[in-house]
Short mmCIF file of C-alpha atoms in Angstrom, two decimals:
data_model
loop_
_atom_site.label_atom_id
_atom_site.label_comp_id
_atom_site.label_asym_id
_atom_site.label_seq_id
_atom_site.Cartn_x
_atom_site.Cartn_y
_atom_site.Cartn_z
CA UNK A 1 3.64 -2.83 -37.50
CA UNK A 2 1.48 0.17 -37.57
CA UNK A 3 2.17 2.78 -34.30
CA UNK A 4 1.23 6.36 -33.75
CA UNK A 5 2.71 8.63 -31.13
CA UNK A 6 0.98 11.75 -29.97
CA UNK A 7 3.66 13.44 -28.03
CA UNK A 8 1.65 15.83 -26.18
CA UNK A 9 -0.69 14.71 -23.76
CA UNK A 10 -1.83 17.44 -22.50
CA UNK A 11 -2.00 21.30 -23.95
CA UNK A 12 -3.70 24.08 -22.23
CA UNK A 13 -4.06 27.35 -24.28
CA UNK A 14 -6.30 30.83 -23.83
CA UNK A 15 -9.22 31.50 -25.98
CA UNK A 16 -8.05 32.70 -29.46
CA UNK A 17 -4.46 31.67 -29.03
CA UNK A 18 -3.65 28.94 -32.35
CA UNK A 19 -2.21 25.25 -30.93
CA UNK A 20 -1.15 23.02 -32.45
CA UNK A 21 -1.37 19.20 -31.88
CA UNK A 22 1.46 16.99 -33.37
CA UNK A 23 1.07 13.25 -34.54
CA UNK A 24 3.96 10.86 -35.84
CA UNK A 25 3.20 8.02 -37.53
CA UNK A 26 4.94 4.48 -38.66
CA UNK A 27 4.02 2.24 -41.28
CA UNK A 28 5.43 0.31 -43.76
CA UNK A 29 2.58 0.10 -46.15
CA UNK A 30 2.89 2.47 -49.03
CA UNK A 31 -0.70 3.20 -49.32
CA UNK A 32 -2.41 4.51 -45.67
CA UNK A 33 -4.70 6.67 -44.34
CA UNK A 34 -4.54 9.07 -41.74
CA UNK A 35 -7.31 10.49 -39.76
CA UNK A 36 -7.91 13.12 -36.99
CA UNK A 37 -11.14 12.55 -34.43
CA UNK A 38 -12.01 14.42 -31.50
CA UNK A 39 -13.62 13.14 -28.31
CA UNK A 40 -15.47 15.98 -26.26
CA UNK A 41 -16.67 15.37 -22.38
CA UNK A 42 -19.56 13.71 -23.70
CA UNK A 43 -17.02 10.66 -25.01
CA UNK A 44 -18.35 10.06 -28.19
CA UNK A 45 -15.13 9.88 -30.98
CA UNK A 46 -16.23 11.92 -33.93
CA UNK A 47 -14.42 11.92 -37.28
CA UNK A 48 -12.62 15.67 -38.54
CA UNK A 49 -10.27 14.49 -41.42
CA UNK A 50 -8.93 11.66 -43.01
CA UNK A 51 -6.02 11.86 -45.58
CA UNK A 52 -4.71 9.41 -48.15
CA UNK A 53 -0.60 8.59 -48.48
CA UNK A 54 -0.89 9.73 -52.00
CA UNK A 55 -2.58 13.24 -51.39
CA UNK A 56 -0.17 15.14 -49.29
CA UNK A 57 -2.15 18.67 -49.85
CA UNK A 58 -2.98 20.78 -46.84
CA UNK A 59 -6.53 21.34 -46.30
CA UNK A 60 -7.92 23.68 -44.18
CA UNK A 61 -11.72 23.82 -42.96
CA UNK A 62 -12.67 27.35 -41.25
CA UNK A 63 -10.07 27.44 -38.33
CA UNK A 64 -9.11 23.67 -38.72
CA UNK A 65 -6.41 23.02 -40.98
CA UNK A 66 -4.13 19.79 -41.26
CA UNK A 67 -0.50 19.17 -42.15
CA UNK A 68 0.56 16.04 -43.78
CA UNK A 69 4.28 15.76 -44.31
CA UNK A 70 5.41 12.47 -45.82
CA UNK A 71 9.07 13.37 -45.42
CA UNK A 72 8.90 13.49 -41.65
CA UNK A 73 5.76 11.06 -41.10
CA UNK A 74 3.63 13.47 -39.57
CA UNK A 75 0.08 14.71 -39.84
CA UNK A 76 0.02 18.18 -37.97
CA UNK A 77 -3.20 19.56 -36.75
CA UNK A 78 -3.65 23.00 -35.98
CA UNK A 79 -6.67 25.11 -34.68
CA UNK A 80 -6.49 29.00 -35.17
CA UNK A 81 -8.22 31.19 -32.70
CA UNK A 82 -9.39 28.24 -30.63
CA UNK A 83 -12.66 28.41 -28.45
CA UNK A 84 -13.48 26.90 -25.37
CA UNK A 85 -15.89 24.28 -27.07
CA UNK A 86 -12.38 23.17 -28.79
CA UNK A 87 -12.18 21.37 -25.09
CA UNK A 88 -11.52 17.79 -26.29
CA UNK A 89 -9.46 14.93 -26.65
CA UNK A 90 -7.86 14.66 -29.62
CA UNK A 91 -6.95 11.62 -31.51
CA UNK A 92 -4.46 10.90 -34.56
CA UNK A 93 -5.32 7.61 -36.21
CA UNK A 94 -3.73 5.50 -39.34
CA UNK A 95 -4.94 2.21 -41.27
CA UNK A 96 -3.07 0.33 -43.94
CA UNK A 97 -4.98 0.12 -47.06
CA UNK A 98 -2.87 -3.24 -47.81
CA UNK A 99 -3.17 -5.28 -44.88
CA UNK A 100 -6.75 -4.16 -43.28
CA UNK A 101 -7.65 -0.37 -44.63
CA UNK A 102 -10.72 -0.78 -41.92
CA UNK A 103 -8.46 -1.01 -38.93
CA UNK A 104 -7.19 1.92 -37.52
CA UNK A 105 -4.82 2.46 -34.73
CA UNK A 106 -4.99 5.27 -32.70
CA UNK A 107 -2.36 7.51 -30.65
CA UNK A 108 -2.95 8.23 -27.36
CA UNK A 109 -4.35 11.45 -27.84
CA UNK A 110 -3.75 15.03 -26.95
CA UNK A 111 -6.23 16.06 -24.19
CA UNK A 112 -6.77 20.25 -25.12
CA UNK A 113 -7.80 22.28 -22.75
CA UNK A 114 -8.79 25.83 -24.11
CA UNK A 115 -9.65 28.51 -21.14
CA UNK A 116 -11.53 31.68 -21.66
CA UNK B 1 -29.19 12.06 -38.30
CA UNK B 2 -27.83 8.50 -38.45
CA UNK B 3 -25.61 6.92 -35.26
CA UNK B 4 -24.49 4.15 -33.70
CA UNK B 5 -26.73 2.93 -30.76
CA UNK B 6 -25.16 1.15 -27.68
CA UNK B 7 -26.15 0.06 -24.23
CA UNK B 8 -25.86 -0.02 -21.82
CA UNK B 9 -24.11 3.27 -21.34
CA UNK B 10 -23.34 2.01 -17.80
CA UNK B 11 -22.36 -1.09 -16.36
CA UNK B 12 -20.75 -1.57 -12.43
CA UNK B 13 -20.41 -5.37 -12.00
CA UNK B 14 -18.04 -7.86 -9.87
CA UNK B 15 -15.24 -9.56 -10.56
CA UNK B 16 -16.19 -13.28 -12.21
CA UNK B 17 -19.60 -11.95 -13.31
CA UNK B 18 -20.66 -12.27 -16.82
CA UNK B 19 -21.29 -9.02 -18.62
CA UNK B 20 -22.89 -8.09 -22.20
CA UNK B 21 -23.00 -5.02 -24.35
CA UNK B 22 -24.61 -4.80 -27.26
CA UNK B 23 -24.52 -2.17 -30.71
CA UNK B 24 -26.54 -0.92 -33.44
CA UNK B 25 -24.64 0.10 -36.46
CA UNK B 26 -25.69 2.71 -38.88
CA UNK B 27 -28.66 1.44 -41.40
CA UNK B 28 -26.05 -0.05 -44.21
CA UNK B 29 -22.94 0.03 -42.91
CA UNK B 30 -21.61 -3.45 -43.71
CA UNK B 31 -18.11 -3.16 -41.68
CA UNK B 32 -19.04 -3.05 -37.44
CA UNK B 33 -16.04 -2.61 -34.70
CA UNK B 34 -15.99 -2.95 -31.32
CA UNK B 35 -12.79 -1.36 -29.55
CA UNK B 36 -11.99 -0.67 -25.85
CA UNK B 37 -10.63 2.50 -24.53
CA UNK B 38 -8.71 1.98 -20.97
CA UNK B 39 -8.71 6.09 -19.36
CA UNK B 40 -6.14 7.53 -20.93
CA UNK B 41 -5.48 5.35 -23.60
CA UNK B 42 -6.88 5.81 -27.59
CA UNK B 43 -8.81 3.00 -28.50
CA UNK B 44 -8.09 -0.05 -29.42
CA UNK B 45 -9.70 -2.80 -31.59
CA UNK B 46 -11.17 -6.22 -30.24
CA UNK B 47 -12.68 -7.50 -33.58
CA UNK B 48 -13.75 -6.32 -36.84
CA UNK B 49 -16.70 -7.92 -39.14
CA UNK B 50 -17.94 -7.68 -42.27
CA UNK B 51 -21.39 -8.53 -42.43
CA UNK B 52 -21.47 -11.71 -40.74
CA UNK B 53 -18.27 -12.75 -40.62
CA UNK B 54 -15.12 -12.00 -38.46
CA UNK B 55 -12.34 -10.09 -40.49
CA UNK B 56 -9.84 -8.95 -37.19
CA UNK B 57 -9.66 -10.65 -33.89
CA UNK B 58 -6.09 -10.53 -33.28
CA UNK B 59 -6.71 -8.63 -29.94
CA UNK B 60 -9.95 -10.00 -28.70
CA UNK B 61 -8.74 -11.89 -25.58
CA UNK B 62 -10.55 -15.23 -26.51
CA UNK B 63 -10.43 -17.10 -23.08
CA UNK B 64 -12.97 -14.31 -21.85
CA UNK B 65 -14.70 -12.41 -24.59
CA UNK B 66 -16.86 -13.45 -27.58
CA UNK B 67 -18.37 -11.23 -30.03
CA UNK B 68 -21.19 -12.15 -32.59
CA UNK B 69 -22.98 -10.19 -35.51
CA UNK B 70 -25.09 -13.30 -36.29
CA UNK B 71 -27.81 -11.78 -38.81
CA UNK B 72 -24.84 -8.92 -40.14
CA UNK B 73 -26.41 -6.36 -38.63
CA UNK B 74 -26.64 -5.35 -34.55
CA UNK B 75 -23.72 -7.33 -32.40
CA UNK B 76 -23.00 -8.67 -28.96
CA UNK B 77 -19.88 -8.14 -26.97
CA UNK B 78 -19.60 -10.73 -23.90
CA UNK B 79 -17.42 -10.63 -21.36
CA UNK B 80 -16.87 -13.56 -19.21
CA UNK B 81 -15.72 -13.83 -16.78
CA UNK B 82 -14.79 -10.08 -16.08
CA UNK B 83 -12.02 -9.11 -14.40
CA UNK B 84 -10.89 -5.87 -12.91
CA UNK B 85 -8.10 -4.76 -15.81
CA UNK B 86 -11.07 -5.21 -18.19
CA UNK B 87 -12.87 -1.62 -16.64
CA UNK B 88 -12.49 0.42 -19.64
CA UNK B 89 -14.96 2.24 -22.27
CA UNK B 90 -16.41 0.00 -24.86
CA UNK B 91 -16.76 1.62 -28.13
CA UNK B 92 -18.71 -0.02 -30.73
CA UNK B 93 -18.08 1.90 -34.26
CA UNK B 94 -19.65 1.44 -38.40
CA UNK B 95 -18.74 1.94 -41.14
CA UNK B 96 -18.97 1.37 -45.32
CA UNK B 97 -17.91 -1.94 -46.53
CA UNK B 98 -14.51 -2.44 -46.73
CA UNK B 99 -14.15 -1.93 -50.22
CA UNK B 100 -15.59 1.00 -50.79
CA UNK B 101 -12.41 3.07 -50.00
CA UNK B 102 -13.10 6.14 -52.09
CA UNK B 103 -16.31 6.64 -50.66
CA UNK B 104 -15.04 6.66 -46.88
CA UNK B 105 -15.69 3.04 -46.26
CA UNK B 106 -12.73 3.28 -43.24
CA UNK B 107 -14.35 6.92 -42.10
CA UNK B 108 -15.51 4.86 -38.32
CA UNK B 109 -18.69 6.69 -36.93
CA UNK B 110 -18.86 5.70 -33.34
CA UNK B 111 -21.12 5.14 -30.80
CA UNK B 112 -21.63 6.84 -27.71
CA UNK B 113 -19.53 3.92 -25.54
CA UNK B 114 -20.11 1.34 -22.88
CA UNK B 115 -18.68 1.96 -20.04
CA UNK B 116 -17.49 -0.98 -17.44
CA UNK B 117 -16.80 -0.87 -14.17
CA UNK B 118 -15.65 -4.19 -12.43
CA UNK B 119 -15.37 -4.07 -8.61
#
């Protein structure tokens, strides 16, 4: 069965510090897909990044950049210089391309709290 | 720019009343979700369709809640009768047909959520 942990629940960082949020994941599918999406105050999930099993590239998008290490089933995310509007909940999520690739199963999520 | 309509946004009702929510997908996304998110929790999915038809229902609790998507596009979510564990945020989400993969088909665009509270 498909599970991912989000062992931080909460992190609370000054403006411009970099944080890091950490996400483990569990599958036993070899083709998956991992996503990031971040839930401000308002509560509405919206999608950052999603990453296939077979594409285990970094990317980075201004100060967003993602981690996907295969090795240790994890798909880092880290903000650089964060900003108070980086406020959010922020949730790791995986599907299985061979059993439902449209269901996705979320962590719990890292509530970040970024003070100025 | 496109999104997901739900409503309502609110709902307060009592124990053993009968409660409905209902969701507008994004203009030609086949695939619609509906998942609930207890505080605290990330969310988790009730049922899945495809068009029409019902692809994942392995968590819908089926004694109390029914979902349809009748015509394959806008869907119902009833809950009945509710009960206080079911106060929670219901998030109704669209995307691509399923197998359209490459294109982002399991990229979920959300709504902005439902959000029950039974007394």
């Amino acid at each position: 069965a498909q599970k991912v942990t989000q062992a931080q629940t909460e992190i609370s960082v000054v403006e411009k510090e970099d944080v890091t949020l950490d996400c483990v994941y569990e599958t036993r599918d070899t083709t998956y897909y991992l996503f990031w999406y971040k839930q401000p105050p308002s509560g509405e999930l919206v999608f950052l990044i999603r990453r296939n099993s077979f594409d285990e590239q970094n990317e980075i998008s201004g100060r967003y950049s993602w981690n996907f290490q295969k090795s240790t089933s994890s798909f880092n995310f880290t903000i650089t210089a964060s900003q108070v509007v980086d406020s959010a909940v922020y949730f790791c999520a995986l599907s299985e391309a061979q059993t439902n690739a449209g269901k996705s199963t979320f962590g719990d999520g890292t509530t970040l709290t970024v003070k100025p | 720019e496109a999104e997901v309509a739900q409503s309502p946004r609110y709902k307060i009702t009592e124990k053993s009343q009968a409660v409905a929510f209902w969701c507008d997908p994004i203009s030609g996304h086949a695939t619609l979700y509906w998942y609930r998110q207890i505080l605290g929790q990330g969310p988790e999915l009730l049922v899945q369709f495809q068009d029409e038809s019902v692809v994942d229902d392995s968590q819908l609790p089926k004694d109390r809640f029914s979902a349809e998507r009748l015509k394959g596009v806008d869907s119902t979510l009833k809950i009945q009768p509710a009960e206080l564990g079911d106060s929670a945020m219901y998030l109704c989400a669209s995307s691509l047909r399923g197998g359209q993969l490459a294109t982002g088909a399991n990229v979920l665009t959300f709504g902005a959520g439902s959000r029950l509270t039974v007394l």
